[in-house]
Amino acid sequence: MAQDTIRLARIACNHYLYERHRDLVPEVGKVIAQMQASGELASLREALVKQVLSGQ
């Protein structure tokens, strides 16, 4: 019996701030790095994939 396969597209996600908020760039970078180190970013990505696959 052939298994069904699901192919997911990889989509680059970039974060943008308006020029007037350029002073926030270092802080936003720190928060993103902390989220990556703690595994929170991976958890959010996994939750998003589950949501997309469930059709919600």
PDB file of N, CA, C and O in Angstrom:
ATOM      1  N   MET A   1       0.848  -1.175   0.000  1.00  0.00           N
ATOM      2  CA  MET A   1       0.000   0.000   0.000  1.00  0.00           C
ATOM      3  C   MET A   1       0.896   1.242   0.000  1.00  0.00           C
ATOM      4  O   MET A   1       1.803   1.366   0.795  1.00  0.00           O
ATOM      5  N   ALA A   2       0.628   2.149  -0.912  1.00  0.00           N
ATOM      6  CA  ALA A   2       1.429   3.368  -1.009  1.00  0.00           C
ATOM      7  C   ALA A   2       1.045   4.338   0.101  1.00  0.00           C
ATOM      8  O   ALA A   2      -0.125   4.474   0.435  1.00  0.00           O
ATOM      9  N   GLN A   3       2.040   4.952   0.673  1.00  0.00           N
ATOM     10  CA  GLN A   3       1.788   5.936   1.725  1.00  0.00           C
ATOM     11  C   GLN A   3       1.543   7.307   1.096  1.00  0.00           C
ATOM     12  O   GLN A   3       2.179   7.679   0.121  1.00  0.00           O
ATOM     13  N   ASP A   4       0.585   8.013   1.652  1.00  0.00           N
ATOM     14  CA  ASP A   4       0.371   9.393   1.215  1.00  0.00           C
ATOM     15  C   ASP A   4       1.488  10.251   1.782  1.00  0.00           C
ATOM     16  O   ASP A   4       1.926  10.051   2.907  1.00  0.00           O
ATOM     17  N   THR A   5       1.949  11.166   0.997  1.00  0.00           N
ATOM     18  CA  THR A   5       2.986  12.068   1.483  1.00  0.00           C
ATOM     19  C   THR A   5       2.493  13.502   1.370  1.00  0.00           C
ATOM     20  O   THR A   5       1.699  13.840   0.497  1.00  0.00           O
ATOM     21  N   ILE A   6       2.950  14.301   2.279  1.00  0.00           N
ATOM     22  CA  ILE A   6       2.618  15.720   2.291  1.00  0.00           C
ATOM     23  C   ILE A   6       3.919  16.482   2.129  1.00  0.00           C
ATOM     24  O   ILE A   6       4.878  16.255   2.859  1.00  0.00           O
ATOM     25  N   ARG A   7       3.947  17.356   1.179  1.00  0.00           N
ATOM     26  CA  ARG A   7       5.131  18.193   0.983  1.00  0.00           C
ATOM     27  C   ARG A   7       4.804  19.601   1.449  1.00  0.00           C
ATOM     28  O   ARG A   7       3.811  20.180   1.039  1.00  0.00           O
ATOM     29  N   LEU A   8       5.634  20.099   2.308  1.00  0.00           N
ATOM     30  CA  LEU A   8       5.454  21.452   2.819  1.00  0.00           C
ATOM     31  C   LEU A   8       6.426  22.386   2.121  1.00  0.00           C
ATOM     32  O   LEU A   8       7.569  22.021   1.863  1.00  0.00           O
ATOM     33  N   ALA A   9       5.977  23.553   1.830  1.00  0.00           N
ATOM     34  CA  ALA A   9       6.853  24.565   1.254  1.00  0.00           C
ATOM     35  C   ALA A   9       7.599  25.253   2.382  1.00  0.00           C
ATOM     36  O   ALA A   9       7.071  25.445   3.471  1.00  0.00           O
ATOM     37  N   ARG A  10       8.821  25.594   2.129  1.00  0.00           N
ATOM     38  CA  ARG A  10       9.586  26.372   3.107  1.00  0.00           C
ATOM     39  C   ARG A  10       9.450  27.836   2.709  1.00  0.00           C
ATOM     40  O   ARG A  10       9.753  28.213   1.593  1.00  0.00           O
ATOM     41  N   ILE A  11       8.965  28.614   3.644  1.00  0.00           N
ATOM     42  CA  ILE A  11       8.729  30.028   3.382  1.00  0.00           C
ATOM     43  C   ILE A  11       9.618  30.845   4.311  1.00  0.00           C
ATOM     44  O   ILE A  11       9.577  30.665   5.527  1.00  0.00           O
ATOM     45  N   ALA A  12      10.400  31.714   3.716  1.00  0.00           N
ATOM     46  CA  ALA A  12      11.260  32.584   4.516  1.00  0.00           C
ATOM     47  C   ALA A  12      10.391  33.623   5.218  1.00  0.00           C
ATOM     48  O   ALA A  12       9.435  34.146   4.647  1.00  0.00           O
ATOM     49  N   CYS A  13      10.703  33.886   6.443  1.00  0.00           N
ATOM     50  CA  CYS A  13       9.946  34.857   7.225  1.00  0.00           C
ATOM     51  C   CYS A  13      10.921  35.922   7.709  1.00  0.00           C
ATOM     52  O   CYS A  13      11.865  35.620   8.433  1.00  0.00           O
ATOM     53  N   ASN A  14      10.691  37.120   7.288  1.00  0.00           N
ATOM     54  CA  ASN A  14      11.542  38.233   7.692  1.00  0.00           C
ATOM     55  C   ASN A  14      10.723  39.216   8.508  1.00  0.00           C
ATOM     56  O   ASN A  14       9.556  39.453   8.235  1.00  0.00           O
ATOM     57  N   HIS A  15      11.361  39.783   9.489  1.00  0.00           N
ATOM     58  CA  HIS A  15      10.704  40.756  10.351  1.00  0.00           C
ATOM     59  C   HIS A  15      11.179  42.151   9.967  1.00  0.00           C
ATOM     60  O   HIS A  15      12.366  42.361   9.720  1.00  0.00           O
ATOM     61  N   TYR A  16      10.254  43.068   9.900  1.00  0.00           N
ATOM     62  CA  TYR A  16      10.574  44.432   9.497  1.00  0.00           C
ATOM     63  C   TYR A  16      10.105  45.411  10.564  1.00  0.00           C
ATOM     64  O   TYR A  16       9.072  45.208  11.185  1.00  0.00           O
ATOM     65  N   LEU A  17      10.881  46.461  10.734  1.00  0.00           N
ATOM     66  CA  LEU A  17      10.492  47.577  11.591  1.00  0.00           C
ATOM     67  C   LEU A  17      10.551  48.841  10.750  1.00  0.00           C
ATOM     68  O   LEU A  17      11.399  48.979   9.871  1.00  0.00           O
ATOM     69  N   TYR A  18       9.648  49.756  11.034  1.00  0.00           N
ATOM     70  CA  TYR A  18       9.724  51.038  10.356  1.00  0.00           C
ATOM     71  C   TYR A  18      11.011  51.750  10.771  1.00  0.00           C
ATOM     72  O   TYR A  18      11.524  51.559  11.873  1.00  0.00           O
ATOM     73  N   GLU A  19      11.498  52.580   9.877  1.00  0.00           N
ATOM     74  CA  GLU A  19      12.731  53.339  10.120  1.00  0.00           C
ATOM     75  C   GLU A  19      12.678  54.068  11.466  1.00  0.00           C
ATOM     76  O   GLU A  19      13.660  54.106  12.198  1.00  0.00           O
ATOM     77  N   ARG A  20      11.512  54.590  11.813  1.00  0.00           N
ATOM     78  CA  ARG A  20      11.408  55.359  13.063  1.00  0.00           C
ATOM     79  C   ARG A  20      11.601  54.490  14.309  1.00  0.00           C
ATOM     80  O   ARG A  20      11.773  55.012  15.402  1.00  0.00           O
ATOM     81  N   HIS A  21      11.568  53.168  14.134  1.00  0.00           N
ATOM     82  CA  HIS A  21      11.751  52.246  15.264  1.00  0.00           C
ATOM     83  C   HIS A  21      13.116  51.549  15.235  1.00  0.00           C
ATOM     84  O   HIS A  21      13.313  50.544  15.900  1.00  0.00           O
ATOM     85  N   ARG A  22      14.048  52.092  14.504  1.00  0.00           N
ATOM     86  CA  ARG A  22      15.360  51.447  14.349  1.00  0.00           C
ATOM     87  C   ARG A  22      16.075  51.224  15.679  1.00  0.00           C
ATOM     88  O   ARG A  22      16.864  50.311  15.813  1.00  0.00           O
ATOM     89  N   ASP A  23      15.763  52.043  16.686  1.00  0.00           N
ATOM     90  CA  ASP A  23      16.397  51.871  17.994  1.00  0.00           C
ATOM     91  C   ASP A  23      15.950  50.573  18.678  1.00  0.00           C
ATOM     92  O   ASP A  23      16.594  50.110  19.622  1.00  0.00           O
ATOM     93  N   LEU A  24      14.879  49.955  18.190  1.00  0.00           N
ATOM     94  CA  LEU A  24      14.390  48.699  18.768  1.00  0.00           C
ATOM     95  C   LEU A  24      15.073  47.458  18.184  1.00  0.00           C
ATOM     96  O   LEU A  24      14.927  46.369  18.728  1.00  0.00           O
ATOM     97  N   VAL A  25      15.820  47.628  17.100  1.00  0.00           N
ATOM     98  CA  VAL A  25      16.431  46.477  16.423  1.00  0.00           C
ATOM     99  C   VAL A  25      17.276  45.618  17.371  1.00  0.00           C
ATOM    100  O   VAL A  25      17.110  44.394  17.392  1.00  0.00           O
ATOM    101  N   PRO A  26      18.169  46.180  18.177  1.00  0.00           N
ATOM    102  CA  PRO A  26      18.965  45.335  19.072  1.00  0.00           C
ATOM    103  C   PRO A  26      18.096  44.537  20.055  1.00  0.00           C
ATOM    104  O   PRO A  26      18.352  43.359  20.305  1.00  0.00           O
ATOM    105  N   GLU A  27      17.058  45.170  20.592  1.00  0.00           N
ATOM    106  CA  GLU A  27      16.200  44.481  21.563  1.00  0.00           C
ATOM    107  C   GLU A  27      15.396  43.369  20.893  1.00  0.00           C
ATOM    108  O   GLU A  27      15.270  42.275  21.438  1.00  0.00           O
ATOM    109  N   VAL A  28      14.860  43.641  19.715  1.00  0.00           N
ATOM    110  CA  VAL A  28      14.113  42.613  18.984  1.00  0.00           C
ATOM    111  C   VAL A  28      15.038  41.441  18.655  1.00  0.00           C
ATOM    112  O   VAL A  28      14.656  40.277  18.802  1.00  0.00           O
ATOM    113  N   GLY A  29      16.260  41.744  18.241  1.00  0.00           N
ATOM    114  CA  GLY A  29      17.235  40.691  17.958  1.00  0.00           C
ATOM    115  C   GLY A  29      17.523  39.833  19.181  1.00  0.00           C
ATOM    116  O   GLY A  29      17.608  38.605  19.080  1.00  0.00           O
ATOM    117  N   LYS A  30      17.632  40.464  20.339  1.00  0.00           N
ATOM    118  CA  LYS A  30      17.879  39.717  21.586  1.00  0.00           C
ATOM    119  C   LYS A  30      16.713  38.792  21.908  1.00  0.00           C
ATOM    120  O   LYS A  30      16.906  37.642  22.299  1.00  0.00           O
ATOM    121  N   VAL A  31      15.497  39.304  21.758  1.00  0.00           N
ATOM    122  CA  VAL A  31      14.314  38.500  22.070  1.00  0.00           C
ATOM    123  C   VAL A  31      14.221  37.309  21.122  1.00  0.00           C
ATOM    124  O   VAL A  31      13.949  36.179  21.558  1.00  0.00           O
ATOM    125  N   ILE A  32      14.456  37.527  19.849  1.00  0.00           N
ATOM    126  CA  ILE A  32      14.415  36.420  18.879  1.00  0.00           C
ATOM    127  C   ILE A  32      15.494  35.393  19.210  1.00  0.00           C
ATOM    128  O   ILE A  32      15.243  34.183  19.183  1.00  0.00           O
ATOM    129  N   ALA A  33      16.691  35.840  19.565  1.00  0.00           N
ATOM    130  CA  ALA A  33      17.763  34.920  19.938  1.00  0.00           C
ATOM    131  C   ALA A  33      17.394  34.122  21.188  1.00  0.00           C
ATOM    132  O   ALA A  33      17.654  32.912  21.267  1.00  0.00           O
ATOM    133  N   GLN A  34      16.776  34.776  22.165  1.00  0.00           N
ATOM    134  CA  GLN A  34      16.343  34.076  23.384  1.00  0.00           C
ATOM    135  C   GLN A  34      15.262  33.040  23.064  1.00  0.00           C
ATOM    136  O   GLN A  34      15.280  31.935  23.611  1.00  0.00           O
ATOM    137  N   MET A  35      14.340  33.410  22.188  1.00  0.00           N
ATOM    138  CA  MET A  35      13.279  32.477  21.800  1.00  0.00           C
ATOM    139  C   MET A  35      13.857  31.261  21.081  1.00  0.00           C
ATOM    140  O   MET A  35      13.400  30.140  21.272  1.00  0.00           O
ATOM    141  N   GLN A  36      14.868  31.500  20.265  1.00  0.00           N
ATOM    142  CA  GLN A  36      15.520  30.390  19.563  1.00  0.00           C
ATOM    143  C   GLN A  36      16.244  29.487  20.560  1.00  0.00           C
ATOM    144  O   GLN A  36      16.118  28.264  20.509  1.00  0.00           O
ATOM    145  N   ALA A  37      16.982  30.085  21.481  1.00  0.00           N
ATOM    146  CA  ALA A  37      17.754  29.319  22.454  1.00  0.00           C
ATOM    147  C   ALA A  37      16.863  28.506  23.389  1.00  0.00           C
ATOM    148  O   ALA A  37      17.216  27.381  23.769  1.00  0.00           O
ATOM    149  N   SER A  38      15.702  29.035  23.731  1.00  0.00           N
ATOM    150  CA  SER A  38      14.807  28.343  24.659  1.00  0.00           C
ATOM    151  C   SER A  38      13.955  27.271  23.987  1.00  0.00           C
ATOM    152  O   SER A  38      13.302  26.486  24.665  1.00  0.00           O
ATOM    153  N   GLY A  39      13.945  27.292  22.656  1.00  0.00           N
ATOM    154  CA  GLY A  39      13.111  26.341  21.921  1.00  0.00           C
ATOM    155  C   GLY A  39      11.722  26.872  21.626  1.00  0.00           C
ATOM    156  O   GLY A  39      10.901  26.202  21.001  1.00  0.00           O
ATOM    157  N   GLU A  40      11.445  28.091  22.080  1.00  0.00           N
ATOM    158  CA  GLU A  40      10.114  28.665  21.867  1.00  0.00           C
ATOM    159  C   GLU A  40       9.815  28.881  20.389  1.00  0.00           C
ATOM    160  O   GLU A  40       8.699  28.620  19.931  1.00  0.00           O
ATOM    161  N   LEU A  41      10.813  29.325  19.620  1.00  0.00           N
ATOM    162  CA  LEU A  41      10.587  29.512  18.184  1.00  0.00           C
ATOM    163  C   LEU A  41      10.238  28.196  17.501  1.00  0.00           C
ATOM    164  O   LEU A  41       9.315  28.140  16.681  1.00  0.00           O
ATOM    165  N   ALA A  42      10.944  27.136  17.846  1.00  0.00           N
ATOM    166  CA  ALA A  42      10.651  25.820  17.261  1.00  0.00           C
ATOM    167  C   ALA A  42       9.241  25.375  17.624  1.00  0.00           C
ATOM    168  O   ALA A  42       8.517  24.830  16.783  1.00  0.00           O
ATOM    169  N   SER A  43       8.820  25.632  18.856  1.00  0.00           N
ATOM    170  CA  SER A  43       7.468  25.268  19.287  1.00  0.00           C
ATOM    171  C   SER A  43       6.413  26.046  18.513  1.00  0.00           C
ATOM    172  O   SER A  43       5.383  25.486  18.116  1.00  0.00           O
ATOM    173  N   LEU A  44       6.675  27.330  18.303  1.00  0.00           N
ATOM    174  CA  LEU A  44       5.731  28.145  17.539  1.00  0.00           C
ATOM    175  C   LEU A  44       5.630  27.665  16.099  1.00  0.00           C
ATOM    176  O   LEU A  44       4.535  27.590  15.533  1.00  0.00           O
ATOM    177  N   ARG A  45       6.775  27.329  15.508  1.00  0.00           N
ATOM    178  CA  ARG A  45       6.763  26.808  14.126  1.00  0.00           C
ATOM    179  C   ARG A  45       5.982  25.502  14.051  1.00  0.00           C
ATOM    180  O   ARG A  45       5.189  25.293  13.137  1.00  0.00           O
ATOM    181  N   GLU A  46       6.213  24.620  15.011  1.00  0.00           N
ATOM    182  CA  GLU A  46       5.515  23.337  15.036  1.00  0.00           C
ATOM    183  C   GLU A  46       4.008  23.541  15.181  1.00  0.00           C
ATOM    184  O   GLU A  46       3.215  22.892  14.496  1.00  0.00           O
ATOM    185  N   ALA A  47       3.606  24.459  16.053  1.00  0.00           N
ATOM    186  CA  ALA A  47       2.185  24.745  16.237  1.00  0.00           C
ATOM    187  C   ALA A  47       1.574  25.310  14.961  1.00  0.00           C
ATOM    188  O   ALA A  47       0.441  24.958  14.595  1.00  0.00           O
ATOM    189  N   LEU A  48       2.316  26.149  14.265  1.00  0.00           N
ATOM    190  CA  LEU A  48       1.822  26.716  13.011  1.00  0.00           C
ATOM    191  C   LEU A  48       1.639  25.635  11.956  1.00  0.00           C
ATOM    192  O   LEU A  48       0.624  25.598  11.261  1.00  0.00           O
ATOM    193  N   VAL A  49       2.603  24.736  11.846  1.00  0.00           N
ATOM    194  CA  VAL A  49       2.491  23.644  10.876  1.00  0.00           C
ATOM    195  C   VAL A  49       1.264  22.792  11.184  1.00  0.00           C
ATOM    196  O   VAL A  49       0.477  22.457  10.295  1.00  0.00           O
ATOM    197  N   LYS A  50       1.059  22.470  12.461  1.00  0.00           N
ATOM    198  CA  LYS A  50      -0.120  21.677  12.846  1.00  0.00           C
ATOM    199  C   LYS A  50      -1.409  22.407  12.500  1.00  0.00           C
ATOM    200  O   LYS A  50      -2.365  21.813  12.023  1.00  0.00           O
ATOM    201  N   GLN A  51      -1.426  23.715  12.733  1.00  0.00           N
ATOM    202  CA  GLN A  51      -2.614  24.509  12.438  1.00  0.00           C
ATOM    203  C   GLN A  51      -2.887  24.510  10.936  1.00  0.00           C
ATOM    204  O   GLN A  51      -4.024  24.334  10.506  1.00  0.00           O
ATOM    205  N   VAL A  52      -1.854  24.706  10.139  1.00  0.00           N
ATOM    206  CA  VAL A  52      -2.020  24.730   8.687  1.00  0.00           C
ATOM    207  C   VAL A  52      -2.493  23.378   8.181  1.00  0.00           C
ATOM    208  O   VAL A  52      -3.426  23.287   7.363  1.00  0.00           O
ATOM    209  N   LEU A  53      -1.899  22.309   8.695  1.00  0.00           N
ATOM    210  CA  LEU A  53      -2.278  20.970   8.240  1.00  0.00           C
ATOM    211  C   LEU A  53      -3.700  20.591   8.652  1.00  0.00           C
ATOM    212  O   LEU A  53      -4.359  19.799   7.980  1.00  0.00           O
ATOM    213  N   SER A  54      -4.180  21.155   9.754  1.00  0.00           N
ATOM    214  CA  SER A  54      -5.531  20.836  10.217  1.00  0.00           C
ATOM    215  C   SER A  54      -6.585  21.676   9.492  1.00  0.00           C
ATOM    216  O   SER A  54      -7.784  21.459   9.676  1.00  0.00           O
ATOM    217  N   GLY A  55      -6.127  22.651   8.709  1.00  0.00           N
ATOM    218  CA  GLY A  55      -7.047  23.476   7.932  1.00  0.00           C
ATOM    219  C   GLY A  55      -7.693  24.611   8.694  1.00  0.00           C
ATOM    220  O   GLY A  55      -8.665  25.184   8.251  1.00  0.00           O
ATOM    221  N   GLN A  56      -7.189  24.940   9.832  1.00  0.00           N
ATOM    222  CA  GLN A  56      -7.765  26.033  10.625  1.00  0.00           C
ATOM    223  C   GLN A  56      -7.226  27.373  10.184  1.00  0.00           C
ATOM    224  O   GLN A  56      -6.175  27.569   9.795  1.00  0.00           O
TER     225      GLN A  56
END
